[in-house]
Amino acid sequence: MDISNKTALFLEKLKADSGEYRGMETAGYSLEEKKNAIRALMNIRMPKKIPGDLVKLQDDYLQEELAAKGIVTLEDIPVIKGQEKLSLWQGDITRLKVGAIVNAANSRMLGCFVPCHRCIDNAIHSAAGMQLREECNCIMDRRRIRYGRDYEEPVGTATLTKAYNLPCQYVIHTVGPMVFGRLNDAHCQDLKNCYENVLACCVENNIRSVAFCCISTGEFHFPEERAARIARETVAGFLATRGDAIDRVIFNVFKDSDRKIYEKLLGV
């Protein structure tokens, strides 16, 4: 079955699974429009049991999408001269075949429900598949039983999940600080905690390579240059004391402006 037919079949199964959008007319959609509709339906799907045939169609579809994007391994990413454990890489974090990638999550920890939103939380959940939201929901259910029904994930923690259709082994979810108004010391400490706790999670779970996104700098409005300095200083401090447990830390950037900031900081 070619990609066009696979996409159409998966879309029809997703529509049927959604109930509300079962009758959505997509027959005249282009291939790209069908792919956008698939992502949108995955984004808005509430966590619930996923039928086996739907999982199979989804996984086949996402693996073909990954193959088309191309997998990037550690060997493809050079280390920074004089800093053998650090790398800077610009591109789509969902392509990285590393020990773990870091997701800048929100306090609900269920991914982004806005259809086709451009945030990294949406990108990671969309590429991993619907199983990631289901696992996150199970984790949050257990925490609500322990801490109360209104529990939300605090800023600065690190939560480990499987990666499903991503090429990495794991995803580590962390909730970064939101900045509205003036940046203060508490925001900076919260962001530092994100980096420290992710690295500690790696050590605890024998994850030897990790790719950090630019935590909190997008929708959460943390100033980019200050965030990058905190990231660099926190990672350097951690490696100075526990570097034997980590082989590689990748600062993953998407925007040109972030790449320039990190190049200056890292002396690239």
Tab-separated table of C-alpha atoms in Angstrom:
chain	number	residue	atom	x	y	z
A	1	MET	CA	0.000	0.000	0.000
A	2	ASP	CA	1.474	3.387	-0.974
A	3	ILE	CA	1.734	6.353	1.391
A	4	SER	CA	-1.327	8.074	-0.038
A	5	ASN	CA	-3.565	5.064	0.608
A	6	LYS	CA	-2.033	4.468	4.057
A	7	THR	CA	-2.648	8.089	4.983
A	8	ALA	CA	-6.245	7.964	3.771
A	9	LEU	CA	-6.954	4.735	5.670
A	10	PHE	CA	-5.425	6.021	8.894
A	11	LEU	CA	-7.381	9.266	8.599
A	12	GLU	CA	-10.670	7.392	8.172
A	13	LYS	CA	-9.930	5.235	11.222
A	14	LEU	CA	-9.068	8.328	13.271
A	15	LYS	CA	-12.287	10.023	12.213
A	16	ALA	CA	-14.299	6.964	13.219
A	17	ASP	CA	-12.477	6.775	16.550
A	18	SER	CA	-13.196	10.445	17.278
A	19	GLY	CA	-16.958	10.047	17.080
A	20	GLU	CA	-17.574	13.792	16.841
A	21	TYR	CA	-15.618	14.097	13.572
A	22	ARG	CA	-16.767	10.828	12.040
A	23	GLY	CA	-18.615	12.686	9.294
A	24	MET	CA	-15.857	15.185	8.497
A	25	GLU	CA	-15.547	15.428	4.710
A	26	THR	CA	-11.946	14.860	3.652
A	27	ALA	CA	-12.358	13.118	0.296
A	28	GLY	CA	-11.113	16.133	-1.661
A	29	TYR	CA	-8.137	16.814	0.593
A	30	SER	CA	-4.603	16.827	-0.792
A	31	LEU	CA	-2.079	14.496	0.825
A	32	GLU	CA	-0.704	17.372	2.903
A	33	GLU	CA	-4.176	18.380	4.040
A	34	LYS	CA	-4.875	14.790	5.074
A	35	LYS	CA	-1.666	14.735	7.095
A	36	ASN	CA	-2.668	17.980	8.821
A	37	ALA	CA	-6.086	16.512	9.592
A	38	ILE	CA	-4.418	13.419	11.080
A	39	ARG	CA	-2.216	15.526	13.315
A	40	ALA	CA	-5.166	17.659	14.384
A	41	LEU	CA	-7.280	14.630	15.309
A	42	MET	CA	-4.374	13.119	17.242
A	43	ASN	CA	-3.834	16.427	19.053
A	44	ILE	CA	-7.423	16.758	20.258
A	45	ARG	CA	-7.945	13.087	21.150
A	46	MET	CA	-8.501	12.713	24.879
A	47	PRO	CA	-6.486	10.015	26.640
A	48	LYS	CA	-8.299	6.700	26.466
A	49	LYS	CA	-7.672	3.137	25.364
A	50	ILE	CA	-6.414	2.987	21.782
A	51	PRO	CA	-7.788	0.144	19.638
A	52	GLY	CA	-5.088	-2.225	18.411
A	53	ASP	CA	-5.858	-1.735	14.726
A	54	LEU	CA	-5.638	2.033	15.159
A	55	VAL	CA	-2.273	1.721	16.913
A	56	LYS	CA	-0.948	-0.415	14.047
A	57	LEU	CA	-2.067	2.078	11.400
A	58	GLN	CA	-0.681	4.981	13.399
A	59	ASP	CA	2.688	3.349	14.023
A	60	ASP	CA	3.123	2.401	10.362
A	61	TYR	CA	2.218	5.939	9.335
A	62	LEU	CA	4.523	7.634	11.867
A	63	GLN	CA	7.451	5.366	11.030
A	64	GLU	CA	7.124	6.295	7.359
A	65	GLU	CA	6.961	9.959	8.317
A	66	LEU	CA	10.111	9.543	10.408
A	67	ALA	CA	11.925	7.796	7.565
A	68	ALA	CA	10.998	10.672	5.258
A	69	LYS	CA	12.352	13.263	7.725
A	70	GLY	CA	15.499	11.236	8.367
A	71	ILE	CA	16.986	10.027	11.641
A	72	VAL	CA	19.939	11.934	13.111
A	73	THR	CA	22.342	9.950	15.311
A	74	LEU	CA	24.980	11.073	17.786
A	75	GLU	CA	27.614	10.309	15.165
A	76	ASP	CA	25.975	12.884	12.887
A	77	ILE	CA	26.302	15.654	15.483
A	78	PRO	CA	29.826	16.976	16.119
A	79	VAL	CA	31.017	17.847	19.590
A	80	ILE	CA	32.147	21.382	20.305
A	81	LYS	CA	35.906	21.758	20.117
A	82	GLY	CA	37.389	21.665	23.597
A	83	GLN	CA	34.057	20.610	25.136
A	84	GLU	CA	33.865	16.925	24.270
A	85	LYS	CA	30.538	16.271	26.011
A	86	LEU	CA	28.635	19.223	24.503
A	87	SER	CA	27.007	19.682	21.107
A	88	LEU	CA	24.848	22.300	19.431
A	89	TRP	CA	22.375	21.110	16.807
A	90	GLN	CA	19.718	23.026	14.916
A	91	GLY	CA	16.680	21.162	13.653
A	92	ASP	CA	13.676	19.027	14.520
A	93	ILE	CA	14.267	17.356	17.893
A	94	THR	CA	11.929	14.488	16.957
A	95	ARG	CA	14.599	13.224	14.507
A	96	LEU	CA	17.263	12.638	17.157
A	97	LYS	CA	18.300	9.077	17.986
A	98	VAL	CA	19.712	9.752	21.447
A	99	GLY	CA	19.126	8.437	24.932
A	100	ALA	CA	16.429	11.010	25.702
A	101	ILE	CA	14.954	14.196	24.352
A	102	VAL	CA	13.483	16.837	26.629
A	103	ASN	CA	9.906	17.989	26.232
A	104	ALA	CA	8.869	21.411	27.511
A	105	ALA	CA	5.546	20.281	28.954
A	106	ASN	CA	2.659	22.133	30.557
A	107	SER	CA	1.359	21.459	34.055
A	108	ARG	CA	-1.347	19.072	32.804
A	109	MET	CA	1.424	16.878	31.345
A	110	LEU	CA	-0.835	15.571	28.565
A	111	GLY	CA	0.647	17.340	25.569
A	112	CYS	CA	-0.781	20.216	23.561
A	113	PHE	CA	-4.455	19.917	22.584
A	114	VAL	CA	-4.359	22.820	20.098
A	115	PRO	CA	-4.604	21.295	16.595
A	116	CYS	CA	-1.272	21.492	14.745
A	117	HIS	CA	0.159	24.012	17.191
A	118	ARG	CA	3.814	24.852	16.581
A	119	CYS	CA	5.009	24.310	20.165
A	120	ILE	CA	7.522	21.570	20.931
A	121	ASP	CA	5.049	19.780	23.216
A	122	ASN	CA	2.725	19.342	20.238
A	123	ALA	CA	5.541	18.275	17.925
A	124	ILE	CA	6.843	15.604	20.296
A	125	HIS	CA	3.437	14.110	21.091
A	126	SER	CA	2.458	14.156	17.404
A	127	ALA	CA	5.619	12.315	16.356
A	128	ALA	CA	5.579	9.865	19.284
A	129	GLY	CA	1.955	8.864	18.806
A	130	MET	CA	-1.169	8.717	20.915
A	131	GLN	CA	0.391	6.218	23.342
A	132	LEU	CA	2.507	9.013	24.823
A	133	ARG	CA	-0.539	10.966	25.991
A	134	GLU	CA	-2.030	7.768	27.404
A	135	GLU	CA	1.140	7.025	29.407
A	136	CYS	CA	1.319	10.608	30.672
A	137	ASN	CA	-2.317	10.383	31.736
A	138	CYS	CA	-1.653	7.169	33.675
A	139	ILE	CA	1.228	8.874	35.461
A	140	MET	CA	-0.928	11.878	36.313
A	141	ASP	CA	-3.787	9.644	37.490
A	142	ARG	CA	-1.427	8.007	39.985
A	143	ARG	CA	-0.207	11.392	41.175
A	144	ARG	CA	-3.763	12.684	41.567
A	145	ILE	CA	-4.592	9.675	43.733
A	146	ARG	CA	-1.594	10.511	45.890
A	147	TYR	CA	-1.751	14.303	45.953
A	148	GLY	CA	-5.404	15.148	45.256
A	149	ARG	CA	-7.744	15.478	42.295
A	150	ASP	CA	-6.600	19.015	41.430
A	151	TYR	CA	-2.916	18.043	41.205
A	152	GLU	CA	-0.866	19.653	38.453
A	153	GLU	CA	2.806	18.989	37.781
A	154	PRO	CA	5.044	21.534	39.532
A	155	VAL	CA	7.600	23.615	37.714
A	156	GLY	CA	11.099	22.168	37.546
A	157	THR	CA	10.448	18.437	37.930
A	158	ALA	CA	11.446	15.719	35.447
A	159	THR	CA	9.163	12.857	34.371
A	160	LEU	CA	10.412	9.939	32.284
A	161	THR	CA	8.280	8.177	29.663
A	162	LYS	CA	8.774	5.836	26.749
A	163	ALA	CA	9.336	7.386	23.317
A	164	TYR	CA	7.076	5.153	21.182
A	165	ASN	CA	7.528	6.194	17.515
A	166	LEU	CA	10.356	8.615	18.198
A	167	PRO	CA	13.905	7.403	17.435
A	168	CYS	CA	15.146	8.296	20.933
A	169	GLN	CA	14.865	5.835	23.812
A	170	TYR	CA	12.961	8.080	26.216
A	171	VAL	CA	11.248	11.429	26.600
A	172	ILE	CA	11.850	13.472	29.751
A	173	HIS	CA	9.072	15.969	30.407
A	174	THR	CA	9.716	19.114	32.426
A	175	VAL	CA	7.456	22.074	33.156
A	176	GLY	CA	9.368	25.306	32.766
A	177	PRO	CA	8.547	28.628	34.429
A	178	MET	CA	6.124	31.021	32.759
A	179	VAL	CA	7.287	34.635	32.649
A	180	PHE	CA	4.665	37.349	32.553
A	181	GLY	CA	6.090	40.753	33.309
A	182	ARG	CA	9.536	41.191	34.866
A	183	LEU	CA	11.937	38.246	35.041
A	184	ASN	CA	12.920	37.488	38.652
A	185	ASP	CA	15.249	35.240	40.624
A	186	ALA	CA	12.519	32.663	41.239
A	187	HIS	CA	12.016	32.222	37.483
A	188	CYS	CA	15.748	31.698	37.026
A	189	GLN	CA	15.967	29.163	39.859
A	190	ASP	CA	12.959	27.284	38.458
A	191	LEU	CA	14.600	27.044	35.063
A	192	LYS	CA	17.848	25.873	36.618
A	193	ASN	CA	15.883	23.182	38.441
A	194	CYS	CA	14.484	21.956	35.106
A	195	TYR	CA	17.971	21.347	33.718
A	196	GLU	CA	19.354	19.855	36.929
A	197	ASN	CA	16.437	17.478	37.437
A	198	VAL	CA	16.481	16.296	33.827
A	199	LEU	CA	20.192	15.506	34.116
A	200	ALA	CA	19.621	13.759	37.456
A	201	CYS	CA	16.853	11.727	35.815
A	202	CYS	CA	19.318	10.695	33.111
A	203	VAL	CA	21.865	9.533	35.676
A	204	GLU	CA	19.227	7.673	37.695
A	205	ASN	CA	18.032	5.806	34.600
A	206	ASN	CA	21.449	5.252	32.977
A	207	ILE	CA	20.620	7.535	30.054
A	208	ARG	CA	23.967	8.652	28.713
A	209	SER	CA	22.917	11.181	26.059
A	210	VAL	CA	20.225	13.852	26.204
A	211	ALA	CA	19.005	16.612	23.905
A	212	PHE	CA	17.606	19.728	25.552
A	213	CYS	CA	15.120	21.979	23.820
A	214	CYS	CA	15.051	25.685	24.720
A	215	ILE	CA	12.883	25.223	27.806
A	216	SER	CA	10.386	28.042	28.546
A	217	THR	CA	11.559	30.388	25.786
A	218	GLY	CA	8.600	29.949	23.444
A	219	GLU	CA	5.047	30.095	24.717
A	220	PHE	CA	6.323	30.599	28.284
A	221	HIS	CA	8.133	33.874	27.403
A	222	PHE	CA	11.444	33.340	29.229
A	223	PRO	CA	14.025	35.712	27.641
A	224	GLU	CA	16.111	33.664	25.212
A	225	GLU	CA	19.594	34.913	26.090
A	226	ARG	CA	19.117	34.559	29.850
A	227	ALA	CA	17.597	31.094	29.387
A	228	ALA	CA	20.553	29.996	27.290
A	229	ARG	CA	23.039	31.241	29.901
A	230	ILE	CA	21.208	29.343	32.638
A	231	ALA	CA	21.151	26.217	30.471
A	232	ARG	CA	24.869	26.449	29.707
A	233	GLU	CA	25.928	27.192	33.293
A	234	THR	CA	23.709	24.504	34.824
A	235	VAL	CA	24.831	21.801	32.413
A	236	ALA	CA	28.490	22.772	32.872
A	237	GLY	CA	28.131	22.668	36.643
A	238	PHE	CA	26.458	19.264	36.548
A	239	LEU	CA	29.068	17.789	34.232
A	240	ALA	CA	31.850	19.115	36.438
A	241	THR	CA	30.642	16.981	39.336
A	242	ARG	CA	28.814	14.061	37.689
A	243	GLY	CA	30.156	14.079	34.154
A	244	ASP	CA	31.265	10.451	34.311
A	245	ALA	CA	27.602	9.437	34.076
A	246	ILE	CA	26.823	11.476	30.935
A	247	ASP	CA	28.469	11.045	27.534
A	248	ARG	CA	26.750	13.825	25.573
A	249	VAL	CA	24.493	16.809	26.145
A	250	ILE	CA	22.999	18.385	23.032
A	251	PHE	CA	21.574	21.881	23.023
A	252	ASN	CA	18.874	21.587	20.374
A	253	VAL	CA	17.670	24.822	18.790
A	254	PHE	CA	15.109	25.406	16.102
A	255	LYS	CA	15.256	29.125	15.366
A	256	ASP	CA	18.248	30.893	13.809
A	257	SER	CA	18.176	33.471	16.607
A	258	ASP	CA	18.585	30.761	19.254
A	259	ARG	CA	21.426	29.160	17.287
A	260	LYS	CA	23.309	32.467	17.241
A	261	ILE	CA	22.833	32.893	21.001
A	262	TYR	CA	24.207	29.428	21.737
A	263	GLU	CA	27.057	29.786	19.271
A	264	LYS	CA	28.215	32.873	21.123
A	265	LEU	CA	27.842	31.250	24.545
A	266	LEU	CA	29.582	28.032	23.549
A	267	GLY	CA	32.312	29.617	21.455
A	268	VAL	CA	31.345	27.744	18.307
